mmCIF file of C-alpha atoms in Angstrom:
data_model
loop_
_atom_site.group_PDB
_atom_site.id
_atom_site.type_symbol
_atom_site.label_atom_id
_atom_site.label_comp_id
_atom_site.label_asym_id
_atom_site.label_seq_id
_atom_site.Cartn_x
_atom_site.Cartn_y
_atom_site.Cartn_z
ATOM 1 C CA MET A 1 0.018 -0.016 -0.009
ATOM 2 C CA ALA A 2 1.258 3.524 -0.618
ATOM 3 C CA LYS A 3 2.571 5.593 2.246
ATOM 4 C CA ILE A 4 1.642 9.305 2.207
ATOM 5 C CA GLU A 5 4.645 11.546 3.520
ATOM 6 C CA GLN A 6 3.419 15.210 2.737
ATOM 7 C CA ILE A 7 0.421 17.158 1.949
ATOM 8 C CA THR A 8 0.762 21.025 0.600
ATOM 9 C CA LYS A 9 -1.950 23.190 -0.196
ATOM 10 C CA GLN A 10 -1.815 24.793 -3.553
ATOM 11 C CA THR A 11 -4.619 27.314 -3.848
ATOM 12 C CA GLU A 12 -6.646 29.862 -1.609
ATOM 13 C CA ASN A 13 -10.068 29.294 -2.808
ATOM 14 C CA PRO A 14 -13.791 29.667 -1.070
ATOM 15 C CA PHE A 15 -14.991 26.407 -2.362
ATOM 16 C CA VAL A 16 -12.556 24.013 -3.834
ATOM 17 C CA ASN A 17 -8.866 23.921 -3.425
ATOM 18 C CA LEU A 18 -5.832 21.970 -4.969
ATOM 19 C CA TYR A 19 -3.463 20.202 -2.529
ATOM 20 C CA LEU A 20 -0.321 18.226 -3.497
ATOM 21 C CA VAL A 21 0.226 14.855 -1.960
ATOM 22 C CA GLU A 22 3.483 13.305 -2.090
ATOM 23 C CA GLY A 23 4.687 9.948 -0.928
ATOM 24 C CA LYS A 24 6.029 6.287 -1.774
ATOM 25 C CA ASN A 25 4.002 3.812 -3.908
ATOM 26 C CA LYS A 26 3.762 0.348 -3.004
ATOM 27 C CA VAL A 27 7.166 -0.575 -4.493
ATOM 28 C CA GLY A 28 8.906 2.467 -2.658
ATOM 29 C CA ARG A 29 8.978 4.869 -5.440
ATOM 30 C CA PRO A 30 8.093 8.392 -4.879
ATOM 31 C CA PHE A 31 4.936 9.671 -6.446
ATOM 32 C CA ARG A 32 3.343 13.223 -6.543
ATOM 33 C CA TYR A 33 -0.558 13.349 -6.879
ATOM 34 C CA TYR A 34 -3.035 16.438 -6.873
ATOM 35 C CA VAL A 35 -6.172 16.371 -4.943
ATOM 36 C CA ALA A 36 -9.275 18.688 -5.409
ATOM 37 C CA SER A 37 -11.039 19.285 -1.943
ATOM 38 C CA ARG A 38 -13.928 21.001 -0.412
ATOM 39 C CA ALA A 39 -12.009 21.146 2.705
ATOM 40 C CA LYS A 40 -10.586 24.653 3.780
ATOM 41 C CA SER A 41 -7.309 23.127 5.043
ATOM 42 C CA ILE A 42 -5.397 19.978 5.136
ATOM 43 C CA GLU A 43 -6.362 18.897 8.460
ATOM 44 C CA ARG A 44 -10.044 19.089 7.416
ATOM 45 C CA MET A 45 -9.422 16.685 4.200
ATOM 46 C CA LYS A 46 -10.693 13.199 4.428
ATOM 47 C CA ILE A 47 -7.227 11.828 4.013
ATOM 48 C CA LYS A 48 -6.590 13.277 7.448
ATOM 49 C CA THR A 49 -10.028 13.038 9.221
ATOM 50 C CA ARG A 50 -10.728 9.369 7.812
ATOM 51 C CA LYS A 51 -14.422 10.581 8.061
ATOM 52 C CA ASN A 52 -16.830 10.486 5.142
ATOM 53 C CA ILE A 53 -18.811 13.626 6.102
ATOM 54 C CA PRO A 54 -20.702 14.662 2.992
ATOM 55 C CA ASP A 55 -19.692 17.916 1.310
ATOM 56 C CA GLY A 56 -22.676 18.100 -0.644
ATOM 57 C CA VAL A 57 -26.026 16.848 -1.496
ATOM 58 C CA ILE A 58 -27.976 15.742 -4.509
ATOM 59 C CA MET A 59 -31.598 16.061 -4.816
ATOM 60 C CA TYR A 60 -33.599 13.332 -6.835
ATOM 61 C CA SER A 61 -37.133 14.874 -6.539
ATOM 62 C CA LEU A 62 -40.488 13.902 -8.525
ATOM 63 C CA TRP A 63 -42.895 16.696 -9.021
ATOM 64 C CA GLY A 64 -46.772 16.858 -9.967
ATOM 65 C CA GLU A 65 -50.164 15.295 -9.263
ATOM 66 C CA LYS A 66 -49.112 11.780 -10.395
ATOM 67 C CA LYS A 67 -45.381 12.172 -9.414
ATOM 68 C CA ASP A 68 -44.525 11.499 -12.891
ATOM 69 C CA HIS A 69 -42.079 14.516 -13.462
ATOM 70 C CA VAL A 70 -38.431 14.775 -12.273
ATOM 71 C CA VAL A 71 -37.022 17.844 -11.284
ATOM 72 C CA LEU A 72 -33.689 18.513 -13.272
ATOM 73 C CA VAL A 73 -31.418 21.704 -13.611
ATOM 74 C CA ARG A 74 -29.665 22.809 -16.792
ATOM 75 C CA GLN A 75 -26.630 24.679 -15.797
ATOM 76 C CA TYR A 76 -23.665 26.341 -17.221
ATOM 77 C CA ARG A 77 -20.404 24.490 -16.262
ATOM 78 C CA VAL A 78 -17.155 26.206 -16.787
ATOM 79 C CA SER A 79 -15.468 23.136 -17.089
ATOM 80 C CA ILE A 80 -17.032 21.979 -20.409
ATOM 81 C CA ASP A 81 -17.973 25.606 -21.418
ATOM 82 C CA ASP A 82 -21.315 24.377 -21.882
ATOM 83 C CA PHE A 83 -24.912 23.473 -20.246
ATOM 84 C CA ILE A 84 -25.476 20.025 -18.649
ATOM 85 C CA TYR A 85 -28.368 18.635 -17.031
ATOM 86 C CA GLU A 86 -27.938 17.574 -13.378
ATOM 87 C CA PHE A 87 -30.318 17.008 -10.392
ATOM 88 C CA PRO A 88 -30.347 19.891 -8.076
ATOM 89 C CA ALA A 89 -27.687 19.850 -5.599
ATOM 90 C CA GLY A 90 -25.559 22.210 -3.338
ATOM 91 C CA LEU A 91 -22.963 22.149 -0.536
ATOM 92 C CA VAL A 92 -23.628 21.273 3.072
ATOM 93 C CA GLU A 93 -22.848 23.988 5.505
ATOM 94 C CA PRO A 94 -20.767 23.408 8.520
ATOM 95 C CA GLY A 95 -22.849 21.867 11.410
ATOM 96 C CA GLU A 96 -26.154 21.389 8.714
ATOM 97 C CA GLU A 97 -27.726 18.220 8.767
ATOM 98 C CA PHE A 98 -28.113 17.119 5.185
ATOM 99 C CA HIS A 99 -31.620 16.694 4.885
ATOM 100 C CA GLU A 100 -31.938 20.371 5.943
ATOM 101 C CA ALA A 101 -29.201 21.160 3.325
ATOM 102 C CA ALA A 102 -31.249 19.566 0.478
ATOM 103 C CA VAL A 103 -34.246 21.630 1.540
ATOM 104 C CA ARG A 104 -32.475 24.814 1.594
ATOM 105 C CA GLU A 105 -30.591 24.090 -1.697
ATOM 106 C CA MET A 106 -33.671 22.991 -3.540
ATOM 107 C CA HIS A 107 -35.250 26.485 -2.714
ATOM 108 C CA GLU A 108 -32.234 28.246 -3.723
ATOM 109 C CA GLU A 109 -31.998 26.642 -6.727
ATOM 110 C CA THR A 110 -35.366 26.379 -8.039
ATOM 111 C CA GLY A 111 -37.790 28.289 -5.799
ATOM 112 C CA MET A 112 -39.598 24.960 -4.767
ATOM 113 C CA THR A 113 -40.293 23.470 -1.408
ATOM 114 C CA PHE A 114 -38.588 19.899 -1.106
ATOM 115 C CA HIS A 115 -40.062 16.919 1.302
ATOM 116 C CA PRO A 116 -37.462 14.608 1.615
ATOM 117 C CA LEU A 117 -38.032 10.768 2.189
ATOM 118 C CA LYS A 118 -35.885 9.040 4.820
ATOM 119 C CA PRO A 119 -35.296 5.762 3.506
ATOM 120 C CA ASP A 120 -32.834 2.996 4.550
ATOM 121 C CA PRO A 121 -29.614 5.100 5.401
ATOM 122 C CA CYS A 122 -27.739 2.863 2.684
ATOM 123 C CA TYR A 123 -29.590 4.900 0.288
ATOM 124 C CA GLU A 124 -28.431 8.199 1.115
ATOM 125 C CA LYS A 125 -25.023 7.742 2.656
ATOM 126 C CA PRO A 126 -22.192 10.109 1.355
ATOM 127 C CA TYR A 127 -20.616 8.359 -1.860
ATOM 128 C CA PHE A 128 -17.600 9.779 -3.637
ATOM 129 C CA THR A 129 -18.140 11.506 -6.725
ATOM 130 C CA THR A 130 -15.040 11.279 -8.864
ATOM 131 C CA ILE A 131 -12.678 9.799 -6.685
ATOM 132 C CA GLY A 132 -9.457 9.739 -9.351
ATOM 133 C CA MET A 133 -9.477 13.940 -8.765
ATOM 134 C CA THR A 134 -11.037 14.561 -5.567
ATOM 135 C CA ASP A 135 -12.210 13.333 -2.091
ATOM 136 C CA GLU A 136 -15.442 15.223 -2.203
ATOM 137 C CA SER A 137 -18.612 12.965 -1.168
ATOM 138 C CA CYS A 138 -22.188 13.766 -1.703
ATOM 139 C CA ALA A 139 -25.476 12.302 -0.143
ATOM 140 C CA MET A 140 -28.393 11.587 -2.118
ATOM 141 C CA VAL A 141 -31.694 12.870 -0.980
ATOM 142 C CA TYR A 142 -35.035 11.719 -2.381
ATOM 143 C CA GLY A 143 -38.141 13.195 -2.074
ATOM 144 C CA TYR A 144 -40.894 15.416 -3.890
ATOM 145 C CA SER A 145 -41.087 18.965 -4.825
ATOM 146 C CA GLU A 146 -43.944 21.493 -4.761
ATOM 147 C CA GLY A 147 -44.458 25.272 -5.687
ATOM 148 C CA GLU A 148 -43.576 27.368 -8.168
ATOM 149 C CA ILE A 149 -40.301 27.665 -9.904
ATOM 150 C CA SER A 150 -38.339 30.874 -9.549
ATOM 151 C CA LYS A 151 -34.887 32.324 -9.989
ATOM 152 C CA HIS A 152 -35.042 34.833 -7.248
ATOM 153 C CA TYR A 153 -32.578 33.282 -5.088
ATOM 154 C CA LEU A 154 -29.812 32.254 -7.599
ATOM 155 C CA GLU A 155 -26.444 33.588 -7.098
ATOM 156 C CA GLU A 156 -24.964 35.843 -9.767
ATOM 157 C CA SER A 157 -22.506 33.114 -10.766
ATOM 158 C CA GLU A 158 -25.235 30.614 -11.501
ATOM 159 C CA GLU A 159 -26.870 30.172 -14.586
ATOM 160 C CA ILE A 160 -29.583 27.573 -13.951
ATOM 161 C CA GLU A 161 -32.982 26.613 -15.912
ATOM 162 C CA VAL A 162 -35.358 24.273 -14.237
ATOM 163 C CA ILE A 163 -36.717 21.518 -16.092
ATOM 164 C CA LEU A 164 -39.695 19.471 -15.042
ATOM 165 C CA ALA A 165 -39.277 16.262 -17.356
ATOM 166 C CA ASP A 166 -41.506 13.628 -18.096
ATOM 167 C CA ARG A 167 -40.377 10.257 -19.305
ATOM 168 C CA GLU A 168 -40.166 11.025 -22.708
ATOM 169 C CA GLU A 169 -38.144 14.226 -22.221
ATOM 170 C CA ALA A 170 -36.060 12.147 -20.066
ATOM 171 C CA ARG A 171 -35.346 9.830 -22.623
ATOM 172 C CA ARG A 172 -34.576 12.426 -24.960
ATOM 173 C CA ILE A 173 -32.245 14.342 -22.339
ATOM 174 C CA LEU A 174 -30.223 10.997 -22.074
ATOM 175 C CA LYS A 175 -30.025 10.471 -25.869
ATOM 176 C CA GLU A 176 -29.122 14.083 -26.892
ATOM 177 C CA GLU A 177 -27.486 16.249 -24.182
ATOM 178 C CA ASN A 178 -24.737 16.284 -21.828
ATOM 179 C CA VAL A 179 -25.818 14.865 -18.496
ATOM 180 C CA ALA A 180 -23.978 14.438 -14.956
ATOM 181 C CA ILE A 181 -23.547 10.737 -14.436
ATOM 182 C CA MET A 182 -25.160 10.589 -10.751
ATOM 183 C CA CYS A 183 -28.350 12.021 -12.513
ATOM 184 C CA ALA A 184 -28.097 9.853 -15.595
ATOM 185 C CA TYR A 185 -28.351 6.316 -13.843
ATOM 186 C CA HIS A 186 -31.278 7.793 -11.900
ATOM 187 C CA LEU A 187 -32.945 8.944 -15.176
ATOM 188 C CA MET A 188 -32.562 5.445 -16.492
ATOM 189 C CA HIS A 189 -34.585 4.138 -13.811
ATOM 190 C CA PHE A 190 -37.174 6.954 -13.825
ATOM 191 C CA ILE A 191 -37.668 6.160 -17.523
ATOM 192 C CA ASN A 192 -38.328 2.602 -17.066
ATOM 193 C CA ASP A 193 -39.384 1.863 -13.378
ATOM 194 C CA GLU A 194 -43.400 2.084 -13.154
ATOM 195 C CA GLU A 195 -42.690 3.264 -9.523
ATOM 196 C CA PRO A 196 -39.350 5.360 -9.468
ATOM 197 C CA PHE A 197 -38.653 5.238 -5.767
ATOM 198 C CA ALA A 198 -39.602 1.480 -5.573
ATOM 199 C CA PHE A 199 -36.006 0.427 -4.857
ATOM 200 C CA LEU A 200 -36.079 2.467 -1.719
ATOM 201 C CA LYS A 201 -38.561 0.223 -0.033
#
């Protein structure tokens, strides 16, 4: 197993930073590896705490009287200089319970009220997003949304359009659009499963 010897913070940004991790690999040769992290300091990185506390939440939410639409956002992302379809999502604030964060973030991104379900913890524990690049983990929160769509609470840097997609539109999105992988897998179930949340039971 590799041995980590030194970590050096490379940037000072408010939401994500780059850290240089140096050490020796399993055969004793030196390595240098860059890790992006939401942690504000080396001591708060998961590599140090060994605790998988969610950095963010992702909301898989159904909408409509028949619960036959899914709430998506079409959001501009600098990393691809294009729009991509995602579930509403956001960061968990220090000391905030992640279900509460989900309600807050849904309201901020869409204007709607989110009612989380509380399934078996195995379905919503934090999982790692892109472990080859970052120690970020997010909890998936399932539930139902209601209310009017609003852009009133968006930050200046956010370019977001809320999409209430039925199964036909979800299928088109998967075939034709940029889609975040966490969203894509659930959309595959949404378009094929008669009861989208049946797997939570």
